[in-house]
Amino acid sequence: MEGQELPCVLIDCIGGKHGVYEDHVEFLKERFCLITMKEYLENKNFLGKKIRAIYMWYHKPVINEELLQSLPNLKIVASSGAGIDHLDLNLLSSYGVKVSNTPFIVSTDTADLGMALMLASSRRLVEGHQMAISPDTEYFPANWLGAEVSGATLGIIGMGTIGYKVAERAKAFEMKILYHNRKQRNKEERAVGATYCKKIDDLLQQADFVMLAVNLTPQTHKMIGKRELQLMKPTAILINISRGLVVDQDALVEALQNKVIKAAALDVTYPEPLPRDHPLLKLKNVIITPHIGSATVKTRHLMKENMTESIQAGLAGLPIPNEVLL
Amino acid sequence: MLKYRMLHGLWQVAKGLQRTVPEHPKVMAEPQLPGLLIMGIGGTHGVQESLAALLKKHFCLITMKELLENKKEMGKKIQSIFVSEFRPTIDRELLESLPNLKVIGNSGVGVDHLNLKMISNFGVKVTNTPHAVADSTADMGMALMLASARRLVEGSQIAVSPDTNYFAADWLGVEVTRATLGIIGMGRIGYKVAQRARAFEMRILYHNRNRRSKEEEQAVGACYCEMEDLLQKSDFVMLVVNLTPQTEKLIGKKELGLMKPTATLINISRGAVIDQDALVEALQNKTIKAAALDVTYPEPLPRNHPLLKLSNVIITPHIGTATVQATHMTAEEAIANMLSVLNCQPIPSEVFPQ
């Protein structure tokens, strides 16, 4: 049977809440023999030996030591998206398993969403829409105002691929761009007219908009806490397109309630979704989106293609595109 | 920024040329500021307190209420009217009661709510504020395009809904980067939209009464198109024209039919530029994918209007220029324009009947 010639790849499931998209399956089945977690669990002994790669979509299937021990021929895990904080890289390395992600393909969509959140928050777009359609609205009040994005100061924390694309877009709005990064990026700075802030405090004190575009590491965990929020202007807006845990959420709630900062726009929280009684859900000056930074039809197709390439290279012993190194 | 320097320069000129107007030659001349009619101060429809303070530096403010209470005396004092958010309404009766009216200073760039011919027949000039509103309106166009493409409003509702217990993996929007944007109306605001869209690597098509220069086109990578062509090729169609008899219902059933079924229509000009009934039909029948409207006709829409119920429509309450910064710059630009008329100086932004 043709299917048996193709390398066996483990996936969580097809369709449903978190599964591989139905319309991606045909492409994958042309290249791999797909084995779902359900199928694997029903026939562990036989299938365990055949699985050579894991196609990790939306952080599933969850990979733990037990799973690694039962997949002796596993060579590579391809993870969707840019973030890898959900993976235990040391553990995988200890089993000789390589890892890839899709950092570049998601960069423009995520930068676009960062801009969308900044504009929506500043111009009170969600509130405005609610007013426009509310059954109670009889007139549009005069002097209902937002704040201008054009010409304002944007502070980008994390000037990697995504942060840089944000800067490129912000430049067209004639924004003054400050950035804070592990390393200064001279060439990129000049290209977008950005100013390096070695001390994060300098950026926080000057910015009208603070955008988080770092990845989540032990160093960036709760990087924005009470101290950082208090350094921000009371008219400033915090935008998070990185990971919920980069922000001390309790400190954020307090800062928003006490008007220490003006507003927040978050594509990411911890956890996702937030518990339904969480104070962030009730604050008028908060926009939350359901982690849709890379959620476009085109990008998801490209992610699937990237991951497929990485798996094929990994299985052939060739250099792996988008390999994640320790 | 050049814009601030220019407006500041205008203001300096205007301030320097302020003249005192003695009422009775026999009595010692009292310095008196020209009378300016405004809708009111504060409240639901009046001018903001901070703007009133700005206006008071150059004018003697007279509210509509004060005018109506003492038409004869107040009427004679009024040399200018500050129209903000379309108020006060300028009709024949008002114009007839203001014998010394010289200028109507409109806030914002659109003047379709003013009967320019009628006003001109009374020998009154009209000015608008095209410079002050351009950035904020272009920003709003971009905000609506991004919000619509990425389903931001829908997404925010899911994120806070009491019924949400997971975020579905296959909930997707569409890309803005590298998509095709068709700008209908490449004036000052349309051009600023193009400048912003270019940074998103968008392919930019435009249609305008007059073609822009090659340099201007190249600077933003925009391609001139006939309307039909633009409609057929665009992923996002943005309306940035002013409302005139020629642009009324510019986008109707035919134009919507030419658009891609995956396209989004964005309107930051005037509601009447679109045939609203045709738009409702197009959205319901999936002739186009979505719409994002900062303007409708009327504003607000009646509460039972179908546009309010469509999940693929974002409506904002005409907030294209609703920023603290734009509001102040608008008042300053209007002041400079009105003073230039009263002082017989060259007028920066006069609007003429077509």
XYZ file of C-alpha atoms in Angstrom:
680
model
C 0.000 0.000 0.000
C 1.324 3.405 -0.978
C 0.670 4.872 2.467
C 3.196 2.559 4.052
C 6.078 3.986 2.018
C 5.614 7.434 3.457
C 7.276 8.368 6.753
C 4.997 8.120 9.767
C 4.221 11.393 11.483
C 2.309 11.758 14.738
C -0.376 14.445 15.010
C -2.845 15.153 17.806
C -6.065 14.900 15.791
C -7.837 16.277 12.726
C -10.419 19.036 13.016
C -12.229 19.958 16.220
C -10.959 22.560 18.702
C -7.226 22.245 18.151
C -6.682 19.714 15.442
C -4.910 19.894 12.119
C -7.189 21.691 9.637
C -9.338 19.469 7.442
C -8.211 21.396 4.357
C -4.538 20.861 5.234
C -4.864 17.093 5.497
C -4.692 16.271 1.795
C -1.342 18.072 1.427
C 0.063 16.287 4.464
C -1.225 12.876 3.447
C 0.539 13.173 0.117
C 3.818 13.356 1.976
C 3.336 11.580 5.273
C 1.546 8.666 6.801
C -0.421 10.563 9.463
C -1.033 8.827 12.757
C -3.364 10.473 15.259
C -2.783 10.230 19.029
C -5.927 8.128 19.294
C -4.644 5.640 16.706
C -1.237 5.561 18.390
C -2.650 4.918 21.854
C -4.747 2.044 20.500
C -1.674 0.362 19.037
C 1.325 1.686 20.906
C 3.696 -1.196 20.404
C 3.381 -1.370 16.643
C 2.998 2.317 15.816
C 5.476 3.614 18.395
C 8.379 2.218 16.408
C 7.128 3.652 13.107
C 6.745 7.252 14.195
C 9.711 9.315 13.032
C 8.370 12.843 13.385
C 5.790 14.828 15.318
C 3.747 17.567 13.602
C 2.893 19.806 16.526
C -0.109 22.017 15.724
C -1.307 24.492 18.341
C 1.084 23.002 20.881
C -0.430 19.535 20.579
C 0.272 16.700 21.067
C 1.905 17.469 24.410
C 5.364 15.951 24.501
C 6.574 14.456 27.761
C 9.240 11.959 28.779
C 6.791 9.048 28.618
C 5.965 9.787 24.989
C 9.627 10.213 24.039
C 10.483 6.906 25.623
C 7.884 5.087 23.514
C 8.995 6.643 20.194
C 12.469 5.193 19.692
C 12.727 6.350 16.080
C 11.567 9.916 16.610
C 13.942 12.290 14.823
C 12.221 15.649 14.710
C 9.420 17.716 16.203
C 8.058 20.467 13.964
C 6.183 23.065 16.010
C 3.773 25.615 14.494
C 4.289 29.299 15.218
C 7.255 31.266 16.534
C 6.991 30.592 20.257
C 8.744 27.568 21.716
C 8.170 28.208 25.413
C 5.801 25.225 25.518
C 8.658 22.827 24.593
C 11.205 21.317 26.944
C 14.190 21.775 24.657
C 16.645 20.141 27.054
C 14.492 17.046 27.325
C 14.122 16.732 23.569
C 17.835 17.250 23.050
C 18.637 14.542 25.568
C 16.660 12.119 23.372
C 18.496 13.303 20.266
C 15.312 14.804 18.828
C 15.622 17.931 16.705
C 13.130 20.792 16.861
C 11.904 23.313 14.300
C 9.432 26.215 14.492
C 8.018 28.767 12.016
C 9.365 32.134 13.220
C 9.564 34.052 9.979
C 6.350 33.149 8.283
C 4.303 34.513 11.168
C 6.213 37.758 11.458
C 4.213 40.037 9.158
C 0.816 38.847 10.400
C 1.905 39.335 14.006
C 3.321 42.775 13.273
C 0.071 43.658 11.476
C -1.922 42.600 14.521
C 0.330 44.685 16.771
C -0.468 47.708 14.600
C -4.168 46.791 14.540
C -4.279 46.621 18.350
C -2.398 49.895 18.738
C -4.759 51.698 16.352
C -7.890 50.071 17.773
C -6.946 50.914 21.333
C -5.829 54.453 20.629
C -8.923 55.306 18.592
C -11.302 53.380 20.888
C -12.509 51.328 17.945
C -14.215 48.524 19.879
C -15.999 50.973 22.211
C -16.980 53.095 19.225
C -18.407 50.139 17.356
C -20.438 49.139 20.415
C -21.826 52.674 20.598
C -22.600 52.722 16.882
C -24.718 49.567 17.068
C -26.144 49.810 20.585
C -29.964 49.859 20.772
C -29.656 52.736 23.291
C -27.741 55.080 21.002
C -29.769 58.102 19.881
C -26.946 60.397 18.799
C -23.181 60.398 18.600
C -21.875 62.622 21.420
C -19.595 65.502 20.563
C -16.124 65.495 22.140
C -15.890 61.701 22.257
C -12.179 61.461 21.558
C -9.325 59.049 21.207
C -5.613 59.731 20.869
C -3.563 60.086 17.707
C -1.192 57.349 16.561
C 0.483 59.403 13.832
C 3.397 61.360 15.241
C 3.265 59.644 18.642
C 6.137 57.759 20.318
C 6.238 53.962 20.049
C 8.512 51.933 22.317
C 9.191 48.431 20.985
C 10.461 45.958 23.561
C 12.066 43.143 21.605
C 13.389 44.133 18.211
C 13.593 40.715 16.598
C 11.978 39.814 13.290
C 8.507 40.762 14.459
C 9.580 43.877 16.359
C 11.438 45.131 13.316
C 8.410 44.667 11.071
C 6.361 46.653 13.563
C 8.958 49.422 13.354
C 8.773 49.435 9.536
C 5.018 49.923 9.714
C 5.096 52.498 12.479
C 7.584 54.590 10.531
C 4.955 55.214 7.853
C 2.749 56.754 10.547
C 5.623 59.191 11.290
C 5.951 57.719 14.759
C 9.021 58.324 16.842
C 10.415 54.823 17.421
C 12.356 53.740 20.496
C 13.435 50.148 21.065
C 14.904 47.998 23.765
C 16.598 44.731 22.860
C 19.202 42.353 24.228
C 21.539 43.670 21.529
C 21.628 46.965 19.713
C 20.800 46.543 16.008
C 22.624 49.313 14.208
C 21.711 48.530 10.618
C 18.026 48.055 11.383
C 18.007 51.176 13.562
C 19.162 53.308 10.685
C 16.706 51.767 8.251
C 13.670 52.692 10.347
C 15.047 55.669 12.241
C 14.722 53.954 15.610
C 16.557 54.986 18.776
C 18.117 52.325 21.005
C 17.271 52.515 24.711
C 19.832 50.455 26.563
C 17.838 50.970 29.743
C 14.256 49.858 29.510
C 13.331 52.663 31.924
C 14.157 55.298 29.310
C 11.812 53.686 26.837
C 9.004 53.267 29.357
C 9.157 56.891 30.450
C 8.961 58.332 26.953
C 6.616 56.050 25.062
C 2.955 56.765 24.281
C 2.641 53.137 23.161
C 4.691 50.257 24.602
C 4.661 47.153 22.430
C 5.969 43.812 23.695
C 7.481 41.679 20.941
C 9.890 39.479 22.897
C 9.809 35.717 23.125
C 9.112 34.133 26.502
C 12.247 33.035 28.341
C 13.196 32.956 32.030
C 14.656 36.451 31.478
C 11.475 37.939 29.992
C 9.082 36.252 32.399
C 7.100 39.025 34.180
C 9.390 41.557 32.553
C 6.593 44.133 32.800
C 5.567 44.371 36.441
C 4.475 47.017 38.904
C 7.728 48.958 38.632
C 7.705 49.055 34.844
C 4.029 50.029 34.685
C 4.629 52.908 37.063
C 7.462 54.176 34.896
C 5.052 54.413 31.968
C 3.128 57.615 31.248
C -0.427 57.744 32.638
C -1.528 58.390 29.040
C 0.340 55.354 27.706
C -1.082 52.172 26.198
C 0.509 48.715 26.627
C 0.222 46.286 23.700
C 1.191 42.630 24.068
C 1.752 40.390 21.050
C 4.327 38.126 22.686
C 3.210 35.869 25.562
C 0.878 36.501 28.488
C 3.582 35.608 31.008
C 5.811 38.478 29.889
C 3.426 40.690 31.862
C 2.659 40.433 35.578
C -1.081 40.258 35.030
C -2.117 41.149 38.567
C 0.094 44.225 38.448
C -1.467 45.100 35.088
C -5.003 44.893 36.465
C -4.039 47.162 39.345
C -2.327 49.642 37.039
C -5.371 49.821 34.753
C -7.830 50.159 37.639
C -5.777 52.933 39.251
C -5.196 54.745 35.940
C -1.437 54.284 36.284
C -1.540 53.619 32.540
C -4.376 54.486 30.181
C -5.213 51.231 28.423
C -4.016 47.823 27.305
C -4.496 45.739 24.171
C -3.596 42.074 24.574
C -3.500 39.317 21.979
C -2.024 37.026 24.619
C -2.842 36.340 28.262
C -2.083 33.699 30.841
C -3.920 31.411 30.643
C -5.765 31.468 27.325
C -8.642 31.922 27.596
C -8.724 33.785 30.908
C -11.140 32.522 33.568
C -14.516 34.109 32.874
C -14.497 36.062 36.128
C -11.065 37.618 35.523
C -10.988 41.404 36.101
C -9.282 42.008 32.728
C -12.481 40.947 30.971
C -14.472 43.710 32.625
C -12.200 46.713 32.165
C -13.475 49.148 29.549
C -9.953 50.277 28.656
C -8.801 46.780 27.676
C -9.043 45.061 24.310
C -8.334 41.315 24.329
C -8.098 39.211 21.190
C -8.014 35.386 21.242
C -4.315 34.864 20.326
C -4.771 35.500 16.632
C -1.348 36.960 15.852
C -0.760 34.515 13.029
C -4.358 33.570 12.361
C -4.765 34.134 8.656
C -5.649 31.562 6.022
C -2.542 32.209 3.962
C -0.091 32.124 6.843
C -1.472 28.873 8.218
C -0.961 27.254 4.812
C 2.601 28.565 4.730
C 3.201 27.260 8.260
C 2.070 23.814 7.157
C 4.482 23.981 4.192
C 7.383 25.180 6.357
C 6.802 22.452 8.925
C 6.634 19.832 6.184
C 9.955 21.013 4.748
C 11.566 20.882 8.173
C 10.336 17.353 8.809
C 11.470 16.127 5.401
C 14.924 17.652 5.885
C 15.183 16.270 9.397
C 14.308 12.751 8.243
C 16.766 12.924 5.346
C 19.601 14.007 7.632
C 19.856 17.343 5.808
C 20.199 20.834 7.382
C 16.833 21.683 8.895
C 15.145 24.960 7.911
C 14.024 26.920 11.009
C 15.775 24.571 13.389
C 15.564 25.630 17.020
C 18.953 25.304 18.663
C 19.512 25.182 22.400
C 6.496 68.243 11.938
C 5.961 70.471 8.955
C 2.238 70.552 9.547
C 2.630 72.001 13.071
C 5.089 74.614 11.919
C 2.802 75.670 9.102
C -0.234 75.996 11.335
C 1.771 77.820 13.963
C 2.994 80.173 11.262
C -0.571 80.858 10.136
C -1.558 81.557 13.711
C 1.304 84.050 14.159
C 0.201 85.903 11.034
C -3.400 85.939 12.202
C -2.517 87.175 15.689
C -0.327 89.931 14.338
C -3.103 91.215 12.134
C -5.845 91.374 14.736
C -7.433 94.795 14.637
C -9.620 96.568 17.112
C -13.022 97.572 15.798
C -14.365 100.786 17.359
C -18.161 100.826 17.562
C -18.847 104.518 18.001
C -16.253 107.021 16.809
C -17.388 109.585 19.404
C -16.806 107.235 22.346
C -13.226 106.199 23.200
C -12.446 103.156 21.098
C -12.749 99.914 23.088
C -10.732 97.033 21.762
C -13.305 94.502 20.711
C -12.870 91.075 19.299
C -14.992 90.061 16.310
C -18.184 88.209 17.215
C -18.125 84.439 16.625
C -21.280 82.334 16.684
C -20.876 78.827 18.111
C -23.445 76.138 18.895
C -22.679 76.205 22.617
C -20.027 75.318 25.160
C -19.875 71.828 26.639
C -22.883 69.560 26.936
C -23.789 66.987 24.322
C -23.357 69.162 21.237
C -21.334 72.159 22.325
C -17.710 73.016 21.760
C -15.233 71.567 24.294
C -14.244 73.904 27.140
C -10.586 73.884 26.090
C -11.481 74.794 22.506
C -13.797 77.551 23.731
C -10.852 78.975 25.662
C -8.790 78.921 22.469
C -11.534 80.657 20.501
C -11.992 83.312 23.204
C -8.470 84.572 22.593
C -9.478 85.818 19.151
C -13.237 86.192 19.181
C -16.127 87.361 21.297
C -18.106 84.130 21.619
C -21.863 84.196 21.131
C -23.795 80.954 21.606
C -26.914 80.025 19.606
C -28.916 80.381 22.798
C -27.643 83.934 23.318
C -28.408 84.776 19.692
C -31.946 83.440 19.884
C -32.587 85.350 23.109
C -31.516 88.632 21.559
C -31.513 88.262 17.810
C -31.388 91.939 16.829
C -28.450 92.999 18.948
C -26.438 89.787 18.835
C -27.149 89.275 15.146
C -25.306 92.463 14.197
C -22.209 91.491 16.213
C -21.641 88.184 14.519
C -18.958 88.348 11.818
C -18.065 84.671 11.781
C -19.495 81.255 12.595
C -17.486 78.265 13.896
C -19.149 75.098 12.635
C -18.069 72.001 14.537
C -19.518 68.498 14.116
C -22.032 70.064 11.692
C -23.427 72.515 14.232
C -24.877 75.088 14.173
C -27.026 74.316 11.115
C -26.658 77.055 8.536
C -29.989 77.879 6.900
C -31.422 80.872 5.049
C -33.159 82.182 8.163
C -29.900 82.265 10.102
C -28.000 83.951 7.286
C -30.700 86.612 6.947
C -30.364 87.471 10.639
C -26.598 88.017 10.472
C -26.028 91.148 8.346
C -22.331 91.418 9.212
C -21.425 87.792 8.694
C -18.238 87.472 6.638
C -17.091 83.890 7.057
C -18.145 80.415 8.133
C -15.179 78.440 9.479
C -15.900 74.733 9.214
C -14.115 72.145 11.376
C -13.007 69.265 9.240
C -12.635 68.981 5.512
C -16.104 67.837 4.382
C -18.536 70.661 3.585
C -21.376 68.649 2.054
C -23.615 69.703 4.971
C -23.277 73.346 3.863
C -25.272 74.861 1.005
C -22.273 76.594 -0.548
C -24.241 78.325 -3.297
C -26.763 79.803 -0.876
C -24.026 80.955 1.481
C -22.082 82.504 -1.380
C -25.181 84.444 -2.477
C -25.093 86.147 0.921
C -21.500 87.221 0.227
C -20.191 84.944 2.965
C -16.992 82.931 2.544
C -16.571 79.338 3.692
C -13.313 77.773 4.911
C -12.431 74.241 5.991
C -9.471 72.537 7.738
C -7.903 70.024 5.348
C -4.465 69.932 6.977
C -5.536 69.303 10.544
C -7.620 66.215 9.798
C -5.526 64.343 7.257
C -3.369 62.183 9.532
C -6.105 61.161 11.938
C -8.479 60.251 9.108
C -5.843 58.221 7.273
C -5.060 56.456 10.559
C -8.752 55.626 10.947
C -8.849 54.123 7.455
C -5.910 51.893 8.336
C -7.458 51.003 11.713
C -10.700 49.904 10.037
C -8.921 47.912 7.338
C -6.774 46.059 9.891
C -9.640 45.515 12.326
C -11.869 44.132 9.597
C -9.241 41.878 7.996
C -8.186 40.383 11.316
C -11.748 40.232 12.719
C -10.649 42.266 15.717
C -14.106 43.239 16.983
C -15.468 39.698 16.670
C -12.306 38.353 18.299
C -12.551 40.738 21.232
C -16.143 39.633 21.783
C -15.083 35.970 21.846
C -12.231 36.756 24.229
C -14.578 38.292 26.825
C -17.781 36.302 26.227
C -19.063 34.383 29.273
C -19.654 31.402 26.928
C -16.045 31.096 25.776
C -14.128 28.147 27.215
C -11.482 27.693 24.516
C -10.061 29.549 21.524
C -10.753 27.581 18.352
C -7.687 26.755 16.259
C -9.383 27.301 12.909
C -10.724 30.796 13.602
C -8.958 32.829 10.933
C -8.841 36.251 9.336
C -7.081 37.432 6.194
C -3.695 39.013 5.568
C -3.205 42.724 5.103
C 0.516 42.546 4.282
C 1.013 42.107 0.523
C -2.711 42.325 -0.196
C -4.076 44.752 -2.826
C -5.550 48.053 -1.647
C -7.657 50.123 -4.023
C -7.943 53.767 -2.946
C -10.827 55.681 -4.486
C -10.018 59.357 -4.029
C -6.325 60.120 -3.813
C -6.441 63.573 -2.298
C -4.521 64.606 0.782
C -6.057 61.903 2.968
C -5.973 59.181 0.294
C -2.297 59.829 -0.279
C -1.531 59.503 3.430
C -3.395 56.193 3.417
C -1.166 55.081 0.541
C 1.962 56.091 2.473
C 0.886 53.957 5.407
C -0.259 51.006 3.322
C 3.053 50.909 1.516
C 4.806 49.999 4.768
C 2.596 46.912 4.872
C 3.999 45.947 1.434
C 0.518 46.378 -0.005
C -0.004 46.603 -3.726
C -1.667 50.003 -4.145
C -4.128 50.880 -6.895
C -5.895 54.235 -6.982
C -8.565 56.108 -8.840
C -8.923 59.868 -8.802
C -10.505 62.622 -10.867
C -6.994 63.670 -11.845
C -4.007 61.427 -12.077
C -1.194 62.247 -9.659
C 2.307 63.005 -10.908
C 4.663 60.151 -11.654
C 6.881 61.123 -8.726
C 3.942 61.083 -6.332
C 2.826 57.690 -7.647
C 6.315 56.237 -7.399
C 6.853 57.576 -3.895
C 4.072 55.326 -2.620
C 4.186 52.656 -5.316
C 0.638 53.429 -6.446
C -0.823 52.474 -9.837
C -3.518 54.579 -11.481
C -6.571 52.541 -12.453
C -9.956 52.920 -14.029
C -12.688 52.342 -11.442
C -13.805 49.008 -12.853
C -10.265 47.679 -12.917
C -9.628 48.811 -9.341
C -12.812 47.198 -8.082
C -12.048 43.893 -9.771
C -8.477 43.634 -8.531
C -8.644 44.923 -4.940
C -8.761 42.914 -1.738
C -9.595 46.120 0.144
C -11.458 49.063 -1.408
C -11.165 52.308 0.541
C -13.368 55.326 -0.170
C -11.600 58.633 0.467
C -13.536 61.040 -1.753
C -15.489 64.087 -0.672
C -19.240 64.057 -1.141
C -20.383 65.939 -4.225
C -23.229 65.381 -6.699
C -20.713 63.342 -8.729
C -19.716 61.026 -5.892
C -23.165 60.459 -4.409
C -23.913 56.715 -4.594
C -20.605 56.245 -6.368
C -20.591 52.693 -5.030
C -23.815 50.943 -5.966
C -25.004 47.521 -6.991
C -22.884 47.477 -10.157
C -19.673 48.489 -8.366
C -20.249 46.018 -5.526
C -20.866 43.319 -8.128
C -17.475 44.051 -9.693
C -15.645 43.592 -6.390
C -14.117 40.244 -5.403
C -16.300 38.073 -3.154
C -13.323 38.061 -0.765
C -13.035 41.864 -0.731
C -13.716 44.342 2.060
C -15.178 47.836 1.545
C -13.934 50.589 3.877
C -15.611 53.994 4.009
C -14.005 57.024 5.638
C -15.602 59.638 3.390
C -19.379 60.127 3.666
C -22.218 57.645 4.044
C -23.987 58.937 0.950
C -21.062 57.896 -1.288
C -22.441 54.361 -0.964
C -25.877 53.128 -1.988
C -26.579 51.708 1.456
C -29.417 49.410 0.399
C -27.207 47.907 -2.293
C -24.479 47.433 0.322
C -26.807 45.569 2.680
C -27.854 43.267 -0.149
C -24.245 42.664 -1.215
C -23.206 41.782 2.344
C -26.188 39.504 2.915
C -25.648 37.691 -0.380
C -21.872 37.437 0.130
C -21.223 39.462 -3.025
C -18.468 41.065 -0.969
C -17.011 39.716 2.242
C -17.200 42.553 4.745
C -17.504 46.295 5.284
C -15.996 48.727 7.770
C -17.745 52.098 7.925
C -16.833 55.200 9.903
C -19.651 57.011 8.121
C -23.246 56.125 7.276
C -26.376 57.893 6.177
C -27.848 59.037 8.485
C -25.644 59.110 11.590
C -26.552 57.314 13.709
C -28.454 54.737 11.651
C -31.987 53.891 12.777
C -31.732 51.212 15.448
C -33.518 48.618 13.334
C -31.215 49.081 10.311
C -29.900 45.777 8.864
C -26.295 47.061 8.836
C -26.296 46.987 12.646
C -26.976 43.267 12.727
C -24.487 41.930 10.184
C -21.534 40.174 11.822
C -19.259 41.073 8.897
C -19.717 44.819 9.404
C -17.777 47.152 11.685
C -19.341 50.589 12.215
C -17.655 53.398 14.112
C -19.467 56.601 15.133
C -17.793 59.022 12.661
C -14.595 59.336 14.648
C -12.174 59.823 11.772
C -10.940 63.082 13.259
C -11.844 62.402 16.862
C -8.485 62.733 18.548
C -7.378 65.274 21.102
C -4.594 66.390 18.787
C -6.701 66.700 15.624
C -9.446 68.567 17.465
C -7.026 71.211 18.652
C -5.269 71.525 15.337
C -8.633 71.807 13.617
C -9.704 74.669 15.865
C -6.390 76.429 15.265
C -6.666 75.979 11.505
C -10.270 77.240 11.555
C -9.270 80.264 13.636
C -6.435 81.134 11.265
C -8.764 80.831 8.274
C -11.544 82.935 9.781
C -9.156 85.667 10.915
C -7.584 85.799 7.468
C -11.023 86.557 5.995
C -11.850 89.186 8.617
C -8.463 90.824 8.087
C -8.657 90.724 4.297
C -5.590 88.522 4.041
C -5.011 85.585 1.675
C -7.222 82.733 2.824
C -5.413 79.409 3.338
C -8.369 77.058 2.775
C -11.366 78.655 1.156
C -14.044 76.378 -0.250
C -15.983 77.471 -3.335
C -19.352 76.302 -4.615
C -18.844 73.850 -7.489
